[in-house]
Amino acid sequence: MTDGKLVVKDKDIVVPGEVLAKGMNFLPGHGTYRNNDEIIANRLGLLTVDGKVLKTVPLAGRYLPKKNDTIIGRVMDILMSGWRLDINSAYPAVLPLKDATFSYIAKGADLTKYFELDDYVVVKITNVTSQNLVDVTCKGQGLHKLRGGRIIQVNTHKVPRIIGKKGSMVSLIKKATGCKIIVGQNGTAWISGEPEMEVIAVNAIKMIEEQSHVSGLTDKVKDFLEKATGKKLEVSEKE
Amino acid sequence: MMSSKYNKRANNRGFEESRPIEARAGVIKKADGSAMFRIGKTTAYAAVYGPRELHPKHLQDPKTGVLRCNYNMLPFSAEERVRPGPSRRSKEISMVTEKALLPVVNLEDYPNAVVDVFIELTETDAGSRCAGICAASMALADAGITMKDMVSSVSVGVIDHQIVVDLDGEEEHITDMDVADIPLAMVPSTEEITLLQMDGKVGKEELLKALEVAKPVLKRIAELQRKALKEKYKG
């Protein structure tokens, strides 16, 4: 057997069809496949080498539903047994009656009392099937219907950057603007607060989205927020 | 080899040399993925939307996703105004484009969904379906669609027994010599041919030879496509 050899470097951008490694010493993970003794990328992404496993982290593309993700959905249809939500993906999610609320829903009750068409709801994905049927729940901490505020769409792959390490980035914006902010893993974000502050928060999020690859972004965002709000921000010395 | 009357190309271009190529990814911000591919005076833009829900529902396939390609020439793209809307020609090219791309796209990852590819040509001077396929394949990759490899495409031709790569409009319209125009698309890693059409007369030997000549050119185009995609994420 030949020795395994990595052809590209860790953290490189790879494109579909690019040979990542030769030989049998590596294993193909997500976003890669094996063709005889070569491992090849099958989507555009950032290569990560995790021990012997090679995988690509996607940089672009639609949201693919994943179990336990907290997302924001829009009610697009009301069914016999629940609600259908648009979750900004190729597949809609279903919120069944029993997972919608803690209160008792009588048989034949008017479901619009709980969620009306075009309402936005924070939900958590409970299950995704092989056919990408998505089940969600609205029972749990921080899961609820959204009232007021505004909704914006961001690139789903930039969501981790917007949230930051342990939520550092988003809490910075929250502190500076006094807005309530929820960012769903599917790239839908909700912001509610003083109208002027909402605009500042939106701009800050758009800035993070555009410059997600820049290092020292936290400081930049802090400067931006201080300038925009005219308030001095205390630095949390934990990063 | 027989001596050919066609012994010199315009602009001192070599017989196995393509026109200058420019490729860029992410040119249409609204789309999930997009790309521009220019070869000489032919420019194609491709935008990819999806995977998204497929309507009407009866077109959905629970086993696999669906790829929909649409090739369109803009009215001002050629010397003669192109009547807007689908034509027999554009329908055919949409179909062959789809078939050229299908072997590489992992549509099984998107059951019941559709991936839409819109190809618009702003400028055409021969080789427009090839430019369209190159742009579409880049746009699909840019949209994060899973695919085994990218597809590159170019046309080869035989002008009076002389094999030439990437004919331009002038060469296509030569009337005093026999001209064959062969649009080709290939998966670079496996050398699998996914598009092969022909217009004109050509012998078997020459056709096989032309396919060989096209290979290195297609591989060079594949390199350019990859470079353009990586360029988008640099700095």
Coordinates of C-alpha atoms in Angstrom, one line a residue:
Chain A
M1 CA 0.0 0.0 0.0
T2 CA 1.3 3.4 -0.8
D3 CA 1.8 6.1 1.8
G4 CA -0.9 8.6 2.2
K5 CA 0.0 12.1 1.1
L6 CA -2.0 15.3 1.4
V7 CA -1.9 17.2 -1.9
V8 CA -3.4 20.5 -0.6
K9 CA -2.8 22.3 2.7
D10 CA -5.2 22.4 5.7
K11 CA -7.5 25.4 5.7
D12 CA -7.2 25.8 1.9
I13 CA -10.2 26.7 -0.2
V14 CA -11.0 23.7 -2.4
V15 CA -13.3 23.3 -5.4
P16 CA -15.3 20.3 -6.6
G17 CA -13.1 17.8 -8.4
E18 CA -9.9 18.9 -6.7
V19 CA -7.7 16.0 -5.5
L20 CA -7.1 16.4 -1.8
A21 CA -5.0 13.4 -0.9
K22 CA -3.5 10.4 -2.5
G23 CA -3.1 6.9 -0.9
M24 CA -5.1 5.1 1.7
N25 CA -3.9 6.9 4.8
F26 CA -6.8 9.4 4.9
L27 CA -10.5 9.0 5.1
P28 CA -13.1 10.9 3.2
G29 CA -15.5 12.9 5.4
H30 CA -18.3 15.4 4.6
G31 CA -17.9 17.1 1.3
T32 CA -15.4 14.6 -0.1
Y33 CA -15.4 11.3 -1.7
R34 CA -12.9 8.5 -2.6
N35 CA -12.1 7.5 -6.1
N36 CA -9.7 4.6 -6.1
D37 CA -6.7 5.9 -4.1
E38 CA -7.6 9.5 -4.3
I39 CA -9.7 11.6 -2.1
I40 CA -11.6 14.3 -4.0
A41 CA -13.6 17.4 -2.9
N42 CA -17.2 17.4 -4.0
R43 CA -18.2 20.9 -3.0
L44 CA -16.7 24.3 -2.6
G45 CA -15.4 24.8 0.9
L46 CA -12.6 25.1 3.4
L47 CA -10.6 22.0 3.8
T48 CA -10.2 20.8 7.4
V49 CA -7.9 17.9 8.4
D50 CA -9.2 16.2 11.5
G51 CA -6.7 13.5 12.3
K52 CA -7.1 11.1 9.4
V53 CA -10.5 12.5 8.2
L54 CA -10.6 15.1 5.5
K55 CA -13.7 17.2 5.2
T56 CA -14.8 20.5 3.6
V57 CA -16.7 23.1 5.5
P58 CA -19.1 24.8 3.1
L59 CA -18.7 28.5 2.4
A60 CA -21.8 29.0 0.2
G61 CA -25.1 27.5 -0.5
R62 CA -28.6 27.2 0.9
Y63 CA -29.3 26.2 4.5
L64 CA -29.5 22.4 4.9
P65 CA -31.6 21.5 8.0
K66 CA -29.7 19.8 10.8
K67 CA -31.1 18.3 14.0
N68 CA -30.9 20.5 17.1
D69 CA -30.4 23.7 15.2
T70 CA -32.4 26.7 16.4
I71 CA -33.9 28.5 13.5
I72 CA -36.4 31.2 12.7
G73 CA -39.3 30.1 10.4
R74 CA -42.2 31.9 8.8
V75 CA -45.6 30.3 8.9
M76 CA -46.5 29.6 5.2
D77 CA -49.4 27.3 5.6
I78 CA -51.8 26.0 8.3
L79 CA -52.4 22.3 8.2
M80 CA -54.9 19.9 9.9
S81 CA -52.3 18.9 12.4
G82 CA -50.0 21.9 12.7
W83 CA -48.2 24.6 10.7
R84 CA -45.8 24.5 7.8
L85 CA -42.9 26.9 8.1
D86 CA -40.7 28.4 5.5
I87 CA -37.1 28.0 6.9
N88 CA -35.1 29.5 4.0
S89 CA -34.1 26.1 2.7
A90 CA -35.2 23.8 -0.1
Y91 CA -37.5 22.0 2.4
P92 CA -40.3 23.4 4.5
A93 CA -40.5 22.4 8.2
V94 CA -43.6 21.1 10.0
L95 CA -44.5 22.3 13.5
P96 CA -46.9 19.7 14.8
L97 CA -49.7 20.7 17.2
K98 CA -48.3 18.8 20.1
D99 CA -44.9 20.6 19.9
A100 CA -46.4 24.0 19.4
T101 CA -47.5 25.2 22.8
F102 CA -47.7 24.0 26.4
S103 CA -51.4 24.9 26.6
Y104 CA -54.1 22.5 25.6
I105 CA -55.4 22.8 22.1
A106 CA -58.9 21.5 21.8
K107 CA -59.9 19.3 18.8
G108 CA -61.0 21.5 15.8
A109 CA -59.8 24.7 17.5
D110 CA -58.9 27.7 15.3
L111 CA -55.1 27.3 14.8
T112 CA -54.6 30.9 13.8
K113 CA -55.1 31.8 17.5
Y114 CA -51.7 30.4 18.1
F115 CA -49.7 31.1 14.9
E116 CA -51.2 33.1 12.1
L117 CA -49.9 33.1 8.5
D118 CA -46.7 35.1 8.0
D119 CA -45.9 35.0 11.7
Y120 CA -42.2 34.4 12.5
V121 CA -41.4 31.7 15.1
V122 CA -38.2 30.7 16.8
V123 CA -38.1 26.9 16.7
K124 CA -35.7 24.0 17.2
I125 CA -35.3 21.1 14.7
T126 CA -36.3 17.8 16.4
N127 CA -35.8 15.5 13.4
V128 CA -34.7 15.5 9.8
T129 CA -35.5 12.4 7.6
S130 CA -33.6 11.0 4.7
Q131 CA -36.1 12.7 2.4
N132 CA -35.4 16.0 4.3
L133 CA -38.8 16.2 5.9
V134 CA -38.2 18.5 8.8
D135 CA -39.9 18.4 12.2
V136 CA -39.6 21.4 14.6
T137 CA -40.7 22.2 18.1
C138 CA -41.6 25.4 19.8
K139 CA -41.3 24.0 23.3
G140 CA -38.1 24.8 25.0
Q141 CA -36.0 27.6 26.3
G142 CA -36.0 30.7 24.1
L143 CA -38.4 29.2 21.6
H144 CA -41.4 31.4 20.9
K145 CA -43.4 33.5 18.5
L146 CA -41.8 36.8 17.5
R147 CA -43.7 40.0 18.0
G148 CA -42.6 43.3 16.5
G149 CA -39.0 44.1 15.5
R150 CA -37.6 43.4 12.1
I151 CA -36.4 40.3 10.1
I152 CA -33.2 40.3 8.0
Q153 CA -31.6 37.5 6.0
V154 CA -27.9 36.7 6.2
N155 CA -25.7 34.1 4.7
T156 CA -26.3 30.9 6.7
H157 CA -22.6 30.0 6.7
K158 CA -21.7 33.3 8.3
V159 CA -24.0 32.8 11.3
P160 CA -21.3 31.4 13.6
R161 CA -19.2 34.5 12.9
I162 CA -22.1 36.8 13.7
I163 CA -22.8 35.0 16.9
G164 CA -19.1 34.9 17.8
K165 CA -17.3 32.8 20.4
K166 CA -19.8 31.9 23.1
G167 CA -22.1 34.7 21.7
S168 CA -19.5 37.4 22.2
M169 CA -20.2 39.2 18.9
V170 CA -23.9 39.3 19.2
S171 CA -23.9 40.3 22.8
L172 CA -21.6 43.2 21.9
I173 CA -24.3 44.5 19.5
K174 CA -27.0 43.8 22.0
K175 CA -25.2 45.8 24.6
A176 CA -24.4 48.7 22.4
T177 CA -27.8 49.1 20.8
G178 CA -30.1 47.8 23.6
C179 CA -31.8 45.6 21.0
K180 CA -33.1 42.1 21.4
I181 CA -31.4 40.0 18.7
I182 CA -32.0 36.4 17.7
V183 CA -29.9 34.8 14.9
G184 CA -31.3 31.6 13.5
Q185 CA -28.9 29.0 12.1
N186 CA -30.8 29.2 8.8
G187 CA -29.6 32.8 8.3
T188 CA -32.8 34.5 9.4
A189 CA -32.2 37.1 12.1
W190 CA -34.7 39.1 14.3
I191 CA -33.9 42.4 15.8
S192 CA -36.2 44.4 18.1
G193 CA -35.6 47.7 19.9
E194 CA -35.6 51.5 19.3
P195 CA -36.0 52.1 15.6
E196 CA -32.7 54.0 15.2
M197 CA -30.9 51.3 17.2
E198 CA -32.4 48.6 15.1
V199 CA -30.9 50.2 12.0
I200 CA -27.5 50.4 13.7
A201 CA -27.7 46.7 14.7
V202 CA -28.7 45.7 11.1
N203 CA -25.7 47.6 9.8
A204 CA -23.4 46.0 12.3
I205 CA -24.6 42.5 11.3
K206 CA -24.2 43.3 7.6
M207 CA -20.7 44.5 8.3
I208 CA -19.8 41.2 10.0
E209 CA -21.3 39.3 7.1
E210 CA -19.2 41.2 4.6
Q211 CA -16.0 41.1 6.5
S212 CA -16.3 37.7 8.1
H213 CA -12.8 36.7 7.0
V214 CA -11.0 39.7 8.4
S215 CA -9.1 39.2 11.7
G216 CA -9.7 41.6 14.6
L217 CA -13.3 42.0 13.5
T218 CA -14.5 42.3 17.1
D219 CA -12.6 45.5 17.5
K220 CA -13.8 46.9 14.2
V221 CA -17.4 46.2 15.1
K222 CA -16.8 47.8 18.5
D223 CA -15.4 50.9 16.9
F224 CA -18.4 51.0 14.5
L225 CA -20.9 50.7 17.2
E226 CA -19.3 53.3 19.4
K227 CA -19.2 55.8 16.5
A228 CA -22.8 55.0 15.5
T229 CA -24.3 55.1 19.0
G230 CA -22.0 57.8 20.4
K231 CA -21.5 55.8 23.5
K232 CA -18.3 54.3 24.9
L233 CA -18.4 50.6 25.3
E234 CA -16.7 48.7 28.1
V235 CA -14.3 46.1 26.8
S236 CA -15.0 42.6 28.1
E237 CA -11.5 41.3 28.4
K238 CA -12.4 37.7 27.7
E239 CA -11.4 36.4 24.3
Chain B
M1 CA -1.5 14.8 -42.9
M2 CA -3.0 16.4 -46.0
S3 CA -1.9 20.0 -46.6
S4 CA -4.7 22.4 -45.9
K5 CA -5.7 25.6 -47.6
Y6 CA -6.4 26.9 -44.1
N7 CA -2.9 27.7 -42.9
K8 CA -3.2 30.9 -40.9
R9 CA -5.7 32.1 -38.3
A10 CA -6.7 35.6 -37.5
N11 CA -4.6 37.5 -34.9
N12 CA -1.8 34.9 -35.3
R13 CA -3.6 32.5 -33.2
G14 CA -2.2 29.0 -33.1
F15 CA -4.3 26.1 -34.4
E16 CA -4.5 24.6 -30.9
E17 CA -4.9 27.8 -29.1
S18 CA -8.2 29.1 -27.6
R19 CA -9.2 32.7 -27.6
P20 CA -8.3 34.7 -24.5
I21 CA -10.4 33.6 -21.5
E22 CA -11.7 35.5 -18.5
A23 CA -13.6 33.8 -15.7
R24 CA -15.1 35.2 -12.5
A25 CA -17.3 33.8 -9.8
G26 CA -19.9 35.4 -7.7
V27 CA -20.9 38.2 -10.1
I28 CA -24.6 38.1 -9.3
K29 CA -25.1 38.9 -5.7
K30 CA -28.8 38.0 -5.4
A31 CA -28.2 34.5 -6.8
D32 CA -27.1 31.5 -4.6
G33 CA -24.2 31.1 -7.0
S34 CA -23.1 32.8 -10.1
A35 CA -20.3 33.1 -12.6
M36 CA -19.1 34.9 -15.7
F37 CA -17.2 33.2 -18.5
R38 CA -15.8 35.1 -21.4
I39 CA -13.9 33.5 -24.3
G40 CA -12.9 36.0 -27.0
K41 CA -16.0 38.0 -27.9
T42 CA -18.4 35.5 -26.3
T43 CA -19.6 36.3 -22.8
A44 CA -21.9 34.1 -20.7
Y45 CA -23.4 34.8 -17.3
A46 CA -24.8 32.0 -15.2
A47 CA -26.9 32.3 -12.1
V48 CA -27.9 29.3 -9.9
Y49 CA -30.9 29.4 -7.6
G50 CA -31.6 26.6 -5.2
P51 CA -31.8 23.8 -4.2
R52 CA -35.4 25.0 -3.7
E53 CA -38.9 23.6 -3.6
L54 CA -40.0 22.4 -7.0
H55 CA -43.4 23.4 -8.2
P56 CA -45.6 22.1 -9.8
K57 CA -45.4 19.2 -7.3
H58 CA -45.9 16.4 -9.9
L59 CA -42.4 17.2 -11.3
Q60 CA -40.8 16.4 -7.9
D61 CA -38.8 13.2 -7.7
P62 CA -38.5 11.6 -4.2
K63 CA -35.3 9.8 -5.3
T64 CA -33.3 12.7 -6.6
G65 CA -33.3 16.4 -7.3
V66 CA -34.0 18.0 -10.6
L67 CA -31.7 20.2 -12.6
R68 CA -33.2 22.8 -14.8
C69 CA -31.1 24.8 -17.3
N70 CA -32.2 27.7 -19.3
Y71 CA -30.0 29.1 -22.1
N72 CA -30.9 32.5 -23.4
M73 CA -29.3 34.9 -25.8
L74 CA -30.0 38.6 -25.1
P75 CA -31.5 40.5 -28.0
F76 CA -28.4 42.7 -28.6
S77 CA -25.9 39.8 -28.2
A78 CA -25.5 39.2 -32.0
E79 CA -25.3 41.3 -35.1
E80 CA -28.9 40.4 -36.0
R81 CA -31.4 41.2 -33.2
V82 CA -32.3 38.0 -31.4
R83 CA -36.1 37.7 -30.8
P84 CA -36.6 37.4 -27.1
G85 CA -38.2 34.2 -25.7
P86 CA -37.6 30.6 -26.2
S87 CA -36.8 29.4 -29.7
R88 CA -36.1 25.9 -31.1
R89 CA -32.4 26.6 -30.9
S90 CA -32.4 27.8 -27.3
K91 CA -34.6 25.0 -26.1
E92 CA -32.1 22.5 -27.7
I93 CA -29.1 24.2 -26.1
S94 CA -30.8 24.3 -22.7
M95 CA -31.4 20.6 -23.0
V96 CA -27.8 19.7 -24.0
T97 CA -26.4 21.9 -21.3
E98 CA -28.5 20.1 -18.7
K99 CA -27.3 16.8 -20.0
A100 CA -23.7 18.0 -20.1
L101 CA -23.9 18.9 -16.4
L102 CA -26.0 16.1 -15.0
P103 CA -23.2 13.5 -14.8
V104 CA -21.3 15.6 -12.2
V105 CA -24.0 17.0 -10.0
N106 CA -24.9 14.9 -7.0
L107 CA -28.6 15.6 -7.2
E108 CA -29.4 12.6 -4.9
D109 CA -28.5 15.0 -2.1
Y110 CA -31.5 17.1 -2.8
P111 CA -34.6 14.9 -3.1
N112 CA -37.8 16.6 -4.2
A113 CA -35.9 19.8 -4.8
V114 CA -34.8 21.7 -7.9
V115 CA -31.6 23.5 -8.9
D116 CA -32.3 26.2 -11.4
V117 CA -29.5 27.4 -13.7
F118 CA -30.1 30.5 -15.8
I119 CA -27.5 31.2 -18.6
E120 CA -27.6 34.6 -20.3
L121 CA -25.4 35.5 -23.2
T122 CA -24.6 39.2 -23.5
E123 CA -22.3 38.8 -26.4
T124 CA -21.9 36.0 -28.8
D125 CA -19.2 35.2 -31.4
A126 CA -19.4 31.4 -31.7
G127 CA -18.9 28.9 -29.0
S128 CA -21.8 30.3 -26.9
R129 CA -23.1 26.9 -25.6
C130 CA -19.6 26.0 -24.5
A131 CA -19.1 29.3 -22.7
G132 CA -22.6 28.7 -21.1
I133 CA -21.6 25.3 -19.9
C134 CA -18.3 26.6 -18.4
A135 CA -20.2 29.4 -16.6
A136 CA -23.0 27.1 -15.4
S137 CA -20.5 24.6 -13.9
M138 CA -18.7 27.4 -12.0
A139 CA -22.0 28.9 -10.8
L140 CA -23.1 25.5 -9.5
A141 CA -19.9 25.1 -7.6
D142 CA -20.2 28.7 -6.3
A143 CA -23.7 27.9 -5.1
G144 CA -22.2 25.1 -2.9
I145 CA -24.0 22.3 -4.8
T146 CA -22.3 19.0 -4.3
M147 CA -20.7 17.7 -7.5
K148 CA -18.1 15.1 -8.4
D149 CA -16.1 17.5 -10.6
M150 CA -16.6 20.6 -12.7
V151 CA -17.3 20.5 -16.4
S152 CA -15.2 22.4 -19.0
S153 CA -16.3 23.0 -22.5
V154 CA -14.8 24.2 -25.7
S155 CA -15.4 23.7 -29.4
V156 CA -13.0 22.1 -31.8
G157 CA -13.3 22.2 -35.6
V158 CA -11.9 20.9 -38.8
I159 CA -11.4 23.5 -41.5
D160 CA -10.3 21.9 -44.8
H161 CA -8.6 19.0 -42.9
Q162 CA -6.9 21.4 -40.5
I163 CA -7.9 20.8 -36.9
V164 CA -8.5 24.1 -35.0
V165 CA -9.6 24.8 -31.5
D166 CA -12.3 27.2 -30.4
L167 CA -13.6 28.6 -33.7
D168 CA -14.7 32.2 -33.8
G169 CA -17.7 33.5 -35.7
E170 CA -15.6 34.3 -38.8
E171 CA -14.2 30.8 -39.0
E172 CA -17.6 29.2 -38.5
H173 CA -18.9 31.1 -41.5
I174 CA -16.1 30.3 -44.0
T175 CA -17.9 29.1 -47.2
D176 CA -15.1 28.3 -49.6
M177 CA -13.7 25.5 -47.5
D178 CA -15.3 22.5 -45.6
V179 CA -15.9 23.6 -42.0
A180 CA -16.9 21.2 -39.2
D181 CA -17.7 22.7 -35.8
I182 CA -17.8 20.3 -32.8
P183 CA -18.8 21.6 -29.4
L184 CA -17.4 19.5 -26.7
A185 CA -17.7 19.2 -22.9
M186 CA -15.6 17.0 -20.7
V187 CA -15.2 16.1 -17.0
P188 CA -11.5 16.8 -16.6
S189 CA -10.7 14.2 -13.9
T190 CA -12.2 11.2 -15.8
E191 CA -12.0 12.6 -19.3
E192 CA -15.6 11.6 -19.7
I193 CA -17.2 13.4 -22.6
T194 CA -20.6 14.9 -21.6
L195 CA -21.4 16.9 -24.7
L196 CA -20.6 16.1 -28.3
Q197 CA -22.4 17.8 -31.2
M198 CA -21.4 18.3 -34.7
D199 CA -22.1 20.7 -37.5
G200 CA -20.5 20.1 -40.9
K201 CA -18.7 17.2 -42.5
V202 CA -15.8 15.4 -40.9
G203 CA -14.1 11.9 -41.2
K204 CA -13.8 9.4 -38.4
E205 CA -10.0 9.8 -38.2
E206 CA -10.2 13.5 -38.0
L207 CA -13.0 13.5 -35.4
L208 CA -10.9 11.2 -33.1
K209 CA -7.9 13.4 -33.7
A210 CA -9.9 16.5 -32.9
L211 CA -11.1 15.0 -29.6
E212 CA -7.4 14.4 -28.6
V213 CA -6.4 17.9 -29.5
A214 CA -9.3 19.3 -27.4
K215 CA -8.2 17.5 -24.2
P216 CA -5.3 19.7 -23.1
V217 CA -7.3 22.8 -23.9
L218 CA -10.2 21.6 -21.8
K219 CA -7.9 20.8 -18.9
R220 CA -6.4 24.3 -19.1
I221 CA -9.9 25.8 -19.0
A222 CA -10.7 23.6 -16.0
E223 CA -7.7 25.2 -14.2
L224 CA -8.9 28.7 -15.0
Q225 CA -12.4 27.8 -13.7
R226 CA -10.9 26.6 -10.4
K227 CA -8.7 29.6 -10.1
A228 CA -11.6 31.9 -10.6
L229 CA -13.6 30.2 -7.8
K230 CA -10.7 30.4 -5.4
E231 CA -10.0 34.0 -6.3
K232 CA -13.4 35.0 -4.9
Y233 CA -12.4 34.0 -1.4
K234 CA -8.9 35.5 -1.4
G235 CA -8.2 38.5 0.8

